[in-house]
mmCIF file of C-alpha atoms in Angstrom:
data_model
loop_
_atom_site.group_PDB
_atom_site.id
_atom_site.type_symbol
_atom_site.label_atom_id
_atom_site.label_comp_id
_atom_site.label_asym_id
_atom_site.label_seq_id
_atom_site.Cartn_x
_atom_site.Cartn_y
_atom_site.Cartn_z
ATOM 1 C CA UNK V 153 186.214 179.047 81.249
ATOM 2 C CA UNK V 154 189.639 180.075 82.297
ATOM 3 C CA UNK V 155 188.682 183.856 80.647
ATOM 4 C CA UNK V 156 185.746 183.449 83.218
ATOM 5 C CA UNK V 157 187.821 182.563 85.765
ATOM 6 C CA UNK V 158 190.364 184.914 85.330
ATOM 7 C CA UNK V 159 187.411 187.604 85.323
ATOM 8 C CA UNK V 160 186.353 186.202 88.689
ATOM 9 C CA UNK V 161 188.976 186.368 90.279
ATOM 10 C CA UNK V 162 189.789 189.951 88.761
ATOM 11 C CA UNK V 163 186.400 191.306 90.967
ATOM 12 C CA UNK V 164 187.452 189.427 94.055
ATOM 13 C CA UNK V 165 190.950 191.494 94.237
ATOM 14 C CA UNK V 166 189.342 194.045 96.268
ATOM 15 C CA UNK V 167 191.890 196.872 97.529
ATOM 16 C CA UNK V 168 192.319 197.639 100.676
ATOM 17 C CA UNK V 169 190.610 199.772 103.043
ATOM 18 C CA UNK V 170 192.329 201.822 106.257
ATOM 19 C CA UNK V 171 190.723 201.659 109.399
ATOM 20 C CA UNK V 172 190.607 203.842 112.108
ATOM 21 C CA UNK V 173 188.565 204.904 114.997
ATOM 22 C CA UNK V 174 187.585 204.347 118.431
ATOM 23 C CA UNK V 175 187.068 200.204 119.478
ATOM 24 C CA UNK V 176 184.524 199.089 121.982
ATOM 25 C CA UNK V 177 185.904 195.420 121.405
ATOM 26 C CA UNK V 178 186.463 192.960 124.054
ATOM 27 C CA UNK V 179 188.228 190.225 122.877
ATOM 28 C CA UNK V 180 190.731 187.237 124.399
ATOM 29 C CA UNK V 181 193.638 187.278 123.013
ATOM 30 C CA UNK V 182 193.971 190.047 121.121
ATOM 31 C CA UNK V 183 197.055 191.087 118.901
ATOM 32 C CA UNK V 184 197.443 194.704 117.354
ATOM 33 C CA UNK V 185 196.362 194.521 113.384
ATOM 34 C CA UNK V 186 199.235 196.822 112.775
ATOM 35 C CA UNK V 187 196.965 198.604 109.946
ATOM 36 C CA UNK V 188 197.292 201.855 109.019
ATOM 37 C CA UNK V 189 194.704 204.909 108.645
ATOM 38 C CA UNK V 190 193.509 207.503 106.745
ATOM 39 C CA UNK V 191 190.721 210.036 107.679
ATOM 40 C CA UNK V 192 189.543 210.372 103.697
ATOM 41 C CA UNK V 193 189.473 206.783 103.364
ATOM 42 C CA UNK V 194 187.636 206.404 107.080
ATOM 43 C CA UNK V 195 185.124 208.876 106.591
ATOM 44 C CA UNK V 196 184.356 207.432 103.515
ATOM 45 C CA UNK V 197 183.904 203.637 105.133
ATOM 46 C CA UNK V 198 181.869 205.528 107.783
ATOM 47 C CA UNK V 199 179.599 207.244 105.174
ATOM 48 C CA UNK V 200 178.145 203.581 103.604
ATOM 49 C CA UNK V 201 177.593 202.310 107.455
ATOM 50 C CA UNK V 202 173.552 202.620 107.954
ATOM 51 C CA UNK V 203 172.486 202.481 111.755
ATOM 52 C CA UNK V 204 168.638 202.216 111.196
ATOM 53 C CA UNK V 205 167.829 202.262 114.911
ATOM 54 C CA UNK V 206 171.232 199.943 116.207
ATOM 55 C CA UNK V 207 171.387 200.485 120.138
ATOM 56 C CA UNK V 208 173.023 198.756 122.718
ATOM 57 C CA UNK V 209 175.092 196.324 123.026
ATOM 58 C CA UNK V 210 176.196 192.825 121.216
ATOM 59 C CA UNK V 211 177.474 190.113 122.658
ATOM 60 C CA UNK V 212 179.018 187.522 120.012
ATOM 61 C CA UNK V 213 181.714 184.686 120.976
ATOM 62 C CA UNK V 214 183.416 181.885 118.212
ATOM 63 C CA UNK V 215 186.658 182.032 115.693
ATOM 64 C CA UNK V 216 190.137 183.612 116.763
ATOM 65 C CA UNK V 217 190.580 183.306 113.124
ATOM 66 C CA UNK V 218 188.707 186.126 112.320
ATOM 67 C CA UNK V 219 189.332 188.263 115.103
ATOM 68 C CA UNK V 220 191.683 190.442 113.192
ATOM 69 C CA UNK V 221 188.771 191.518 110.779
ATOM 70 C CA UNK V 222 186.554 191.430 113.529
ATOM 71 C CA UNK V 223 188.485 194.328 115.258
ATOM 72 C CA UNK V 224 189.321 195.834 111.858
ATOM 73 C CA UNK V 225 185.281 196.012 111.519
ATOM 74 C CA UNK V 226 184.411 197.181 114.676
ATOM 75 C CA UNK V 227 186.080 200.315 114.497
ATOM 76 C CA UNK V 228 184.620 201.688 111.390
ATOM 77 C CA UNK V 229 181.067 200.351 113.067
ATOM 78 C CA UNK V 230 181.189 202.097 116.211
ATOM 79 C CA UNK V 231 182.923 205.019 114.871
ATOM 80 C CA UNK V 232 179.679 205.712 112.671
ATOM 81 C CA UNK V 233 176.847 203.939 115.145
ATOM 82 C CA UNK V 234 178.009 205.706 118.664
ATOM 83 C CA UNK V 235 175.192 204.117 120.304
ATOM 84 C CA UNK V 236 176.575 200.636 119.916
ATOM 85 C CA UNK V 237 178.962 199.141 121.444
ATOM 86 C CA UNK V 238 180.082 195.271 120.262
ATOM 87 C CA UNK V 239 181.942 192.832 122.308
ATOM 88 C CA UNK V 240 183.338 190.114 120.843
ATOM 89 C CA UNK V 241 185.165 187.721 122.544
ATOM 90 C CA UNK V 242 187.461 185.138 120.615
ATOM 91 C CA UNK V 243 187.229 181.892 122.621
ATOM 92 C CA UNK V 244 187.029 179.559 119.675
ATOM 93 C CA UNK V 245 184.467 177.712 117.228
ATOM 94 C CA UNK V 246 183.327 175.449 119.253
ATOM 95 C CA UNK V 247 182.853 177.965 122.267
ATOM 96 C CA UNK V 248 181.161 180.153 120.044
ATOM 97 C CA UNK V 249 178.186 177.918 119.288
ATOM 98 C CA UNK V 250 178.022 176.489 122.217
ATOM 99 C CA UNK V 251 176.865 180.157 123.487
ATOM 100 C CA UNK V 252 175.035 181.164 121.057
ATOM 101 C CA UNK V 253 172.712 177.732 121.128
ATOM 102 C CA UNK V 254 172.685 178.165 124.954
ATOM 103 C CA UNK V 255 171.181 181.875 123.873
ATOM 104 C CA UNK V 256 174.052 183.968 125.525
ATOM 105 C CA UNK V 257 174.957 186.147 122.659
ATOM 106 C CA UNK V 258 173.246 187.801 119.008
ATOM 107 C CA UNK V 259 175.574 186.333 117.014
ATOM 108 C CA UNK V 260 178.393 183.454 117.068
ATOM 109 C CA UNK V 261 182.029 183.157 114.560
ATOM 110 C CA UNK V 262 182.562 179.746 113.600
ATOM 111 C CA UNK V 263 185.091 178.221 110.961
ATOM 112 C CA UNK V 264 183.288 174.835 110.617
ATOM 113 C CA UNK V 265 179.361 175.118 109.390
ATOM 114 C CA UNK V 266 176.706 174.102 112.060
ATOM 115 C CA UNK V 267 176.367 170.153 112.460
ATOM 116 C CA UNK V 268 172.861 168.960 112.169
ATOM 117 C CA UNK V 269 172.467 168.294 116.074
ATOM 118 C CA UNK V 270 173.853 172.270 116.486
ATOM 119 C CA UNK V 271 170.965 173.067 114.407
ATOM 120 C CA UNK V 272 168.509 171.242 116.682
ATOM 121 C CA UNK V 273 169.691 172.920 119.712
ATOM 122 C CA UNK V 274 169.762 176.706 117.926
ATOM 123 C CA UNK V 275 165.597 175.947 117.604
ATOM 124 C CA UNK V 276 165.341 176.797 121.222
ATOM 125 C CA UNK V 277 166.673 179.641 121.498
ATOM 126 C CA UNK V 278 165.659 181.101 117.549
ATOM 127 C CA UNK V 279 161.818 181.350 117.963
ATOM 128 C CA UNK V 280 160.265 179.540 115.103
ATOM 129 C CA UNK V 281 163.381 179.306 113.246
ATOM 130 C CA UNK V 282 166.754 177.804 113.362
ATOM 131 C CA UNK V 283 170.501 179.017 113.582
ATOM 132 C CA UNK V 284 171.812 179.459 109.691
ATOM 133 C CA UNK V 285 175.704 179.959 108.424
ATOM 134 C CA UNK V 286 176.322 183.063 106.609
ATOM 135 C CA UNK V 287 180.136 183.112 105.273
ATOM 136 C CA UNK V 288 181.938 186.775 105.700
ATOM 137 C CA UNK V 289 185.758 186.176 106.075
ATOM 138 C CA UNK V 290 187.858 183.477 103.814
ATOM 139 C CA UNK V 291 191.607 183.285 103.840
ATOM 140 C CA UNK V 292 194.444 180.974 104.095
ATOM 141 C CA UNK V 293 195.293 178.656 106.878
ATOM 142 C CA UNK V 294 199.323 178.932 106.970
ATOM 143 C CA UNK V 295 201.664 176.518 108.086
ATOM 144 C CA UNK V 296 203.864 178.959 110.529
ATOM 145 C CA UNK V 297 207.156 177.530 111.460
ATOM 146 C CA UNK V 298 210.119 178.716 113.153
ATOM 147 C CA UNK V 299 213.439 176.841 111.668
ATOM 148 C CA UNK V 300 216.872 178.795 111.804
ATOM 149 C CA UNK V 301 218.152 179.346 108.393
ATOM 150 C CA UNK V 302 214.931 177.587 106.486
ATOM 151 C CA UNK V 303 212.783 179.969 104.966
ATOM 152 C CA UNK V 304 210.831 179.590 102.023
ATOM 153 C CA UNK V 305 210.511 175.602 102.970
ATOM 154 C CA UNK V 306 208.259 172.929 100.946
ATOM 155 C CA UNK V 307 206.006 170.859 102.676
ATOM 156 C CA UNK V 308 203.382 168.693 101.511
ATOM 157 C CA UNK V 309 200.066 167.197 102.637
ATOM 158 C CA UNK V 310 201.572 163.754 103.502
ATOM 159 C CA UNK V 311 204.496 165.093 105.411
ATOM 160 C CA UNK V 312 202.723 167.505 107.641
ATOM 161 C CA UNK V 313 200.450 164.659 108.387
ATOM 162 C CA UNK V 314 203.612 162.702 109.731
ATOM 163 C CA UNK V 315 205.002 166.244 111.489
ATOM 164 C CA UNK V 316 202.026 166.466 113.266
ATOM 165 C CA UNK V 317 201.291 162.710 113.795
ATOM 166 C CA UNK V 318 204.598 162.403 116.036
ATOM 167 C CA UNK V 319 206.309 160.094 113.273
ATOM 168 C CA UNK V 320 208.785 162.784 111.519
ATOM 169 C CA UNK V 321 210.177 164.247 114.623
ATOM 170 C CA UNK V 322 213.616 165.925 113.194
ATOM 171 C CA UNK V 323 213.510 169.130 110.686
ATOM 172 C CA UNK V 324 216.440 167.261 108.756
ATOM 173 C CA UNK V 325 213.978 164.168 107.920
ATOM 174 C CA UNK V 326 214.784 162.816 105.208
ATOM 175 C CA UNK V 327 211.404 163.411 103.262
ATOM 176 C CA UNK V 328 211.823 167.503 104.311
ATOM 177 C CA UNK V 329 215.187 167.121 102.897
ATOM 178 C CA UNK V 330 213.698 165.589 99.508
ATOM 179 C CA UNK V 331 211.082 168.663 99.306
ATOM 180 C CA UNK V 332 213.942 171.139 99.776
ATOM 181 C CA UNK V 333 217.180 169.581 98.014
ATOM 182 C CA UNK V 334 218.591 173.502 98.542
ATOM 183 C CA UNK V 335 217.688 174.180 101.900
ATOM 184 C CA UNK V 336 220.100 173.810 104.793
ATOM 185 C CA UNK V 337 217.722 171.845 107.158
ATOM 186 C CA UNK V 338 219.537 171.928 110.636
ATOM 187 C CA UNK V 339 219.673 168.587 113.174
ATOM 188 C CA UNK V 340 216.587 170.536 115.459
ATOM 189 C CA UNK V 341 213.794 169.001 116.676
ATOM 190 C CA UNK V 342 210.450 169.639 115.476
ATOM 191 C CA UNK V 343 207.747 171.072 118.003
ATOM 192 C CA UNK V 344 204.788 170.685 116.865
ATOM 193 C CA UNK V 345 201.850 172.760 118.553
ATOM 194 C CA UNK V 346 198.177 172.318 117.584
ATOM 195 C CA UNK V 347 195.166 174.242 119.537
ATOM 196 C CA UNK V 348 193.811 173.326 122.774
ATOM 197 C CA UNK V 349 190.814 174.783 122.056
ATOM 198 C CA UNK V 350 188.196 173.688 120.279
ATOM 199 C CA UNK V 351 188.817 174.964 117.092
ATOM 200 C CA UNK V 352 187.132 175.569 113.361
ATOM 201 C CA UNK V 353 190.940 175.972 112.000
ATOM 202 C CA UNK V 354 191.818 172.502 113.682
ATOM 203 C CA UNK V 355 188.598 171.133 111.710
ATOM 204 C CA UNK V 356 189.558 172.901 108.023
ATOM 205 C CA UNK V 357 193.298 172.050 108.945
ATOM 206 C CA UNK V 358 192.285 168.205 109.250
ATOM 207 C CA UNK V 359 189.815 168.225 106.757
ATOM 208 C CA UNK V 360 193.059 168.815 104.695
ATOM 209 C CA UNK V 361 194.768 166.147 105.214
ATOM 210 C CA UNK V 362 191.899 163.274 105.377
ATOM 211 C CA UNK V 363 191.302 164.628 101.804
ATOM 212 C CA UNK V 364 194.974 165.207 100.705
ATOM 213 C CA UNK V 365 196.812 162.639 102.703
ATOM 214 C CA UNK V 366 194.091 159.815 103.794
ATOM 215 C CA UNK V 367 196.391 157.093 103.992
ATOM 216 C CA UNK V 368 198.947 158.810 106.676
ATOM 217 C CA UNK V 369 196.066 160.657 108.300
ATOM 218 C CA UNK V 370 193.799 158.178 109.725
ATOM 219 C CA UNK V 371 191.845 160.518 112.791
ATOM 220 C CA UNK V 372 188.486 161.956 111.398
ATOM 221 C CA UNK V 373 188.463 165.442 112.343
ATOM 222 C CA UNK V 374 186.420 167.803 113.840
ATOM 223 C CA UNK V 375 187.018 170.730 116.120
ATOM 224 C CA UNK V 376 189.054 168.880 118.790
ATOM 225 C CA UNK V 377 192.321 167.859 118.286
ATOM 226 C CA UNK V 378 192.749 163.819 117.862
ATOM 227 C CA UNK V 379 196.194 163.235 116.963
ATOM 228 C CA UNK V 380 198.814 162.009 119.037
ATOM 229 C CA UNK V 381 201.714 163.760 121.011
ATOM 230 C CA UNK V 382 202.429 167.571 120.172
ATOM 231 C CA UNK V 383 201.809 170.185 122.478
ATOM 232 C CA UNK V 384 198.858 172.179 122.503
ATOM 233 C CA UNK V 385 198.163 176.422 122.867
ATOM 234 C CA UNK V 386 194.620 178.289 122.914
ATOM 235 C CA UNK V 387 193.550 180.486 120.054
ATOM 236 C CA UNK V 388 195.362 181.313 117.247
ATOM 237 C CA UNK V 389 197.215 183.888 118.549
ATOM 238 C CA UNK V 390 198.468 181.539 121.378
ATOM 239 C CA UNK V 391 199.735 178.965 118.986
ATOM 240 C CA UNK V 392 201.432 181.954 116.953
ATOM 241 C CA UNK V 393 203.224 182.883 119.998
ATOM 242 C CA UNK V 394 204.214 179.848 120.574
ATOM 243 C CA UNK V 395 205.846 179.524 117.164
ATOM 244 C CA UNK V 396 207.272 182.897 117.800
ATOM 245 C CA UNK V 397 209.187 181.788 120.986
ATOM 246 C CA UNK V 398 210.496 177.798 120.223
ATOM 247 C CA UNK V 399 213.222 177.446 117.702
ATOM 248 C CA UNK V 400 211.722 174.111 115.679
ATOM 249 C CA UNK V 401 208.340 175.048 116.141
ATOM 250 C CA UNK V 402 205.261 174.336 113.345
ATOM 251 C CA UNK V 403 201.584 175.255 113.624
ATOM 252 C CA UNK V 404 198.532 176.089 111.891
ATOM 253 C CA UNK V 405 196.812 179.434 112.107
ATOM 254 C CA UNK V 406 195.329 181.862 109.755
ATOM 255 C CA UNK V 407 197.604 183.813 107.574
ATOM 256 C CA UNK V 408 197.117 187.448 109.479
ATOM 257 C CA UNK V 409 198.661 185.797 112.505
ATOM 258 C CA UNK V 410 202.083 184.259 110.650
ATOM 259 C CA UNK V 411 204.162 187.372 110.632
ATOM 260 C CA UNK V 412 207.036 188.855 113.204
ATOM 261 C CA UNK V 413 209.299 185.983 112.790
ATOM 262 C CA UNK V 414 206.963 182.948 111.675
ATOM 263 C CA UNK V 415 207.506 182.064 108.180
ATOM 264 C CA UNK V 416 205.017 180.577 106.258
ATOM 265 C CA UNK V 417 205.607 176.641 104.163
ATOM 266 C CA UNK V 418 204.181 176.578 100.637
ATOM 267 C CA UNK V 419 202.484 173.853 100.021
ATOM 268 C CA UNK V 420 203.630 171.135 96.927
ATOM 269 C CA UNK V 421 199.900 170.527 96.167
ATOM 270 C CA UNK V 422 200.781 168.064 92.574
ATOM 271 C CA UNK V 423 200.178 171.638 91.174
ATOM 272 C CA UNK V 424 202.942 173.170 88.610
ATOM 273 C CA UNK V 425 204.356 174.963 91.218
ATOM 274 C CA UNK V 426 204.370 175.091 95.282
ATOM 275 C CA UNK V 427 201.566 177.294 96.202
ATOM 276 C CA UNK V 428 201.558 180.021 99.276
ATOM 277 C CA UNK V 429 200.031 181.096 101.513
ATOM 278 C CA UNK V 430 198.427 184.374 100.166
ATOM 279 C CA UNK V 431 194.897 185.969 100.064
ATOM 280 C CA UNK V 432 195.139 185.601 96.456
ATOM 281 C CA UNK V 433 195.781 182.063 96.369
ATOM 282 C CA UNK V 434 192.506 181.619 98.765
ATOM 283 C CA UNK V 435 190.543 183.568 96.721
ATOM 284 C CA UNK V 436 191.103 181.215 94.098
ATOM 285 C CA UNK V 437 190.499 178.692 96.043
ATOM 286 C CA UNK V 438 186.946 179.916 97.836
ATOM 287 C CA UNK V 439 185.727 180.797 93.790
ATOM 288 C CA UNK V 440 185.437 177.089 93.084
ATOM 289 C CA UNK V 441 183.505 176.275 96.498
ATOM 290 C CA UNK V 442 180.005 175.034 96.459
ATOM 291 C CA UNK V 443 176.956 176.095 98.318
ATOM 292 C CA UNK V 444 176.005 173.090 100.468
ATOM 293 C CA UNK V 445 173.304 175.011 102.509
ATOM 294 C CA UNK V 446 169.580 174.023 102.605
ATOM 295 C CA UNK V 447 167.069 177.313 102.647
ATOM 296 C CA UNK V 448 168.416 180.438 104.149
ATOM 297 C CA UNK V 449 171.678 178.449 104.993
ATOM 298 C CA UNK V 450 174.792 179.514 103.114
ATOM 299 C CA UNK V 451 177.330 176.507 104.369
ATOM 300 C CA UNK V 452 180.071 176.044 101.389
ATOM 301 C CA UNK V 453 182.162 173.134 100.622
ATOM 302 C CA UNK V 454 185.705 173.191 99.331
ATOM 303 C CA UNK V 455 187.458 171.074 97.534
ATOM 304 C CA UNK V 456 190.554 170.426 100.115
ATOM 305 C CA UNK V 457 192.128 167.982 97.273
ATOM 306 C CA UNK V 458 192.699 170.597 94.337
ATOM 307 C CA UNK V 459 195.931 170.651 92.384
ATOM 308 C CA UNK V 460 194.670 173.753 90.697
ATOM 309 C CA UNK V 461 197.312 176.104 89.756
ATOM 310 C CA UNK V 462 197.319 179.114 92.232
ATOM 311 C CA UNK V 463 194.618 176.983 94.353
ATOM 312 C CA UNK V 464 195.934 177.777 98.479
ATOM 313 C CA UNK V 465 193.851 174.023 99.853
ATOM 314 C CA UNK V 466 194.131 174.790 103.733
ATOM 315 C CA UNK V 467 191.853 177.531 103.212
ATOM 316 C CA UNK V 468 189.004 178.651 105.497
ATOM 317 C CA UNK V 469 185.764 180.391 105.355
ATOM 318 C CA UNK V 470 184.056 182.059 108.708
ATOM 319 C CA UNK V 471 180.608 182.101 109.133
ATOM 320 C CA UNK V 472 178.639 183.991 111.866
ATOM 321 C CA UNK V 473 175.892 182.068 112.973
ATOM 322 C CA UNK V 474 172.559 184.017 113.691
ATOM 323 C CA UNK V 475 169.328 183.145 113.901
ATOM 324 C CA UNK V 476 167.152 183.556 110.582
ATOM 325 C CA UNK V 477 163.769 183.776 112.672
ATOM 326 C CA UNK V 478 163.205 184.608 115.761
ATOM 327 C CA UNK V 479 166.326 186.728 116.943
ATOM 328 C CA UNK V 480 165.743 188.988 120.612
ATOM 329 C CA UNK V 481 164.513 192.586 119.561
ATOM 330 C CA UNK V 482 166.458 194.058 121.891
ATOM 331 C CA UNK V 483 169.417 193.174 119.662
ATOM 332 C CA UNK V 484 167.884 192.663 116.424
ATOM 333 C CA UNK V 485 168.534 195.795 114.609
ATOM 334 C CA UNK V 486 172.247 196.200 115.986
ATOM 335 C CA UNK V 487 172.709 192.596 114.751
ATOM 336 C CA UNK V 488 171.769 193.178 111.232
ATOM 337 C CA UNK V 489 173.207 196.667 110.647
ATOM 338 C CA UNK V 490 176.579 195.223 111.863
ATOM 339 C CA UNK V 491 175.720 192.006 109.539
ATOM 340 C CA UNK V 492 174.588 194.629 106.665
ATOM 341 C CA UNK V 493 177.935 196.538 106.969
ATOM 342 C CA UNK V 494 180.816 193.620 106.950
ATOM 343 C CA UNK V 495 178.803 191.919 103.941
ATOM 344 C CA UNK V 496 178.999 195.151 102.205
ATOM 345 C CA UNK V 497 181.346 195.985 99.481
ATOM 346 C CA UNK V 498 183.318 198.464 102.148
ATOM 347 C CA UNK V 499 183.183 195.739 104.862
ATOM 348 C CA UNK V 500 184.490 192.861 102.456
ATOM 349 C CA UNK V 501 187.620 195.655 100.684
ATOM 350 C CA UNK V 502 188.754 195.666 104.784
ATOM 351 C CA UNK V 503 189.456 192.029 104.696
ATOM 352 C CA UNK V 504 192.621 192.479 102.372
ATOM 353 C CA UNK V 505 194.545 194.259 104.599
ATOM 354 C CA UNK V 506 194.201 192.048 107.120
ATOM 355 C CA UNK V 507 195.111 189.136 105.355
ATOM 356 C CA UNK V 508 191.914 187.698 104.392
ATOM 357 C CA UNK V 509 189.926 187.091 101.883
ATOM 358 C CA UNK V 510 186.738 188.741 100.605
ATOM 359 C CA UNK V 511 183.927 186.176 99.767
ATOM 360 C CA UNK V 512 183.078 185.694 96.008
ATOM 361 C CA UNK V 513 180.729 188.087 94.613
ATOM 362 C CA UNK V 514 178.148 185.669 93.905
ATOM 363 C CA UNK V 515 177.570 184.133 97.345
ATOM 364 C CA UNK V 516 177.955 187.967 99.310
ATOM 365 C CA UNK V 517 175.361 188.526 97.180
ATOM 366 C CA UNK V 518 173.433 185.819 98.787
ATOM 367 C CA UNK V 519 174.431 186.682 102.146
ATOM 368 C CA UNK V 520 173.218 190.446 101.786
ATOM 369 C CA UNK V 521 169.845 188.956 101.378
ATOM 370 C CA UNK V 522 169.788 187.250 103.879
ATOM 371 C CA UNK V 523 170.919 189.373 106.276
ATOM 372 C CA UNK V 524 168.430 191.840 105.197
ATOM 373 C CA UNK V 525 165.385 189.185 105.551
ATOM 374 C CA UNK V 526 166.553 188.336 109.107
ATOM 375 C CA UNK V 527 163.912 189.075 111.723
#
């Protein structure tokens, strides 16, 4: 099994892909990727995109956590399909399906599957079919803080659950201090931000610590934010700035956004060693999820609880959210040449550099057929 494993994961360590080219993205929030280019590499990304007859324009709305690949995408898209233009706007899970139910855009980002009542509502607007969750982007949810002198800190399921349940308020707590015996924890407070937004991260965040830490986490989760005091920023790159800007801050947000002074925790999961926050550590993470998803549904279910060597548990998987029947023609073949493209081998090697990680081979494979039945 482990030579299995091991295998695997080989496959899923895809290099990774430069991106250039022109974007016609319109997105809140957005941060520059900071990725490189190369016209070989480019033109080569360009050469596997197939058009078909993609026209117009497509509106999408959902996850800040994938905006990053989002953007990364859309410029190898539009570069090869010039009659398309793609505007995505990251507003958050929750936003996201609420549009695309309320039949405002092609296709939605979400970081939580659709609940069953979201399902009833997609009917309406997907003629004699139903919205369906199709999982392109995975990576790790870090744990970005901003402590003076403290990098490389330890943190664990139960103490974040204190941190951000307003009962460990001081960075030289006693039960930080235990974590990291060598660490030179200063007498700071902690500020602890969480999203004001409804969020997919906030959901997989919490869904961590109900499973990890169920007896100091008592609040059951969702995309809202239900704990108690903290203060609150929208989209992942608002809590990141945040974190940025307040000595003693702590958030959660996806890995591509903890970076220009945010360090990252590693997490003491019981495993041999603390694990980080890296797209490897996802990976191996997303290999052992299970496909919960009824029909042409592709939901997943992790197991938040691991102590797996090498196993990253606040990890995420994106799904956009399209209709599998019954999508508006007008937008139909953009949607699933765009679809086609990211679930592609090319689209998924982009996903490294930004600090995410490609889905497992076995359940892209899925999604490609999908995708391709979509009408």
């Amino acid at each position: 099994m482990k030579l299995q494993r091991k295998n695997r994961l080989r496959a899923l360590s895809l290099g990774a892909v430069a991106v250039s080219g022109a974007l016609a993205l319109t997105a809140c929030g957005s941060d520059d990727t900071g990725t490189g280019s190369s016209d070989s590499s480019s033109s080569a990304a360009n050469s596997s995109i197939k058009c078909d007859d993609a026209k117009g324009q497509l509106l999408a709305n959902g996850s800040s956590a994938q905006k990053n690949a989002i953007d990364a995408w859309v410029k190898q898209f539009v570069t090869a399909c010039k009659d398309v233009q793609i505007n995505y706007k990251s507003e958050g899970s929750g936003a996201g399906v609420t549009a695309f139910t309320q039949g405002q855009v092609a296709f939605a980002g979400s970081d939580s599957a659709l609940k069953p009542e979201e399902v009833t509502a997609s009917k309406e607007v997907c003629k004699d079919g139903q919205g369906i969750d199709l999982p392109m982007v995975g990576g790790p949810i870090a744990v970005g803080y901003n402590v003076p002198g403290a990098e490389g800190l330890v943190l664990d399921a139960e103490t974040l659950a204190k941190i951000f349940d307003s009962k460990i308020t001081n960075w030289n707590d006693a039960a930080i201090a235990k974590l990291n015996p060598d660490a030179k924890l200063p007498d700071l407070k902690i500020q602890a931000f969480h999203r004001s937004d409804e969020s997919g991260t906030t959901d997989n965040f919490t869904k961590y610590l109900i499973a990890a830490a169920p007896d100091q986490w008592k609040y059951e989760g969702g995309k809202a934010w239900q704990a108690k005091g903290g203060q609150s920023a929208s989209g992942s790159s608002g809590v990141a700035q945040q974190v940025k800007q307040t000595s003693g801050a702590i958030s959660y947000m996806e890995l591509s956004y903890a970076k220009d002074g945010i360090a990252a925790a590693k997490l003491n999961t019981g495993a041999s060693e603390p694990v980080e926050a890296t797209v490897e550590n996802a990976t191996t993470a997303i290999a052992d999820a299970k496909v919960v998803g009824t029909g042409k549904d592709l939901a997943l279910e992790l197991n938040r609880a691991t102590k797996a060597d090498g196993a990253y548990p606040i990890t995420l998987v994106t799904y956009e959210i399209v209709c599998d029947k019954g999508n508006k023609a007008d937008t139909l073949a953009a949607t699933k040449a765009f679809l086609t493209y990211i679930a592609s081998e090319d689209g998924q090697k982009i996903l490294a550099e930004n600090d995410y990680a490609p889905i497992p081979e076995e359940i892209i494979a899925k999604v490609r057929t999908t995708v391709a039945s979509l009408s």
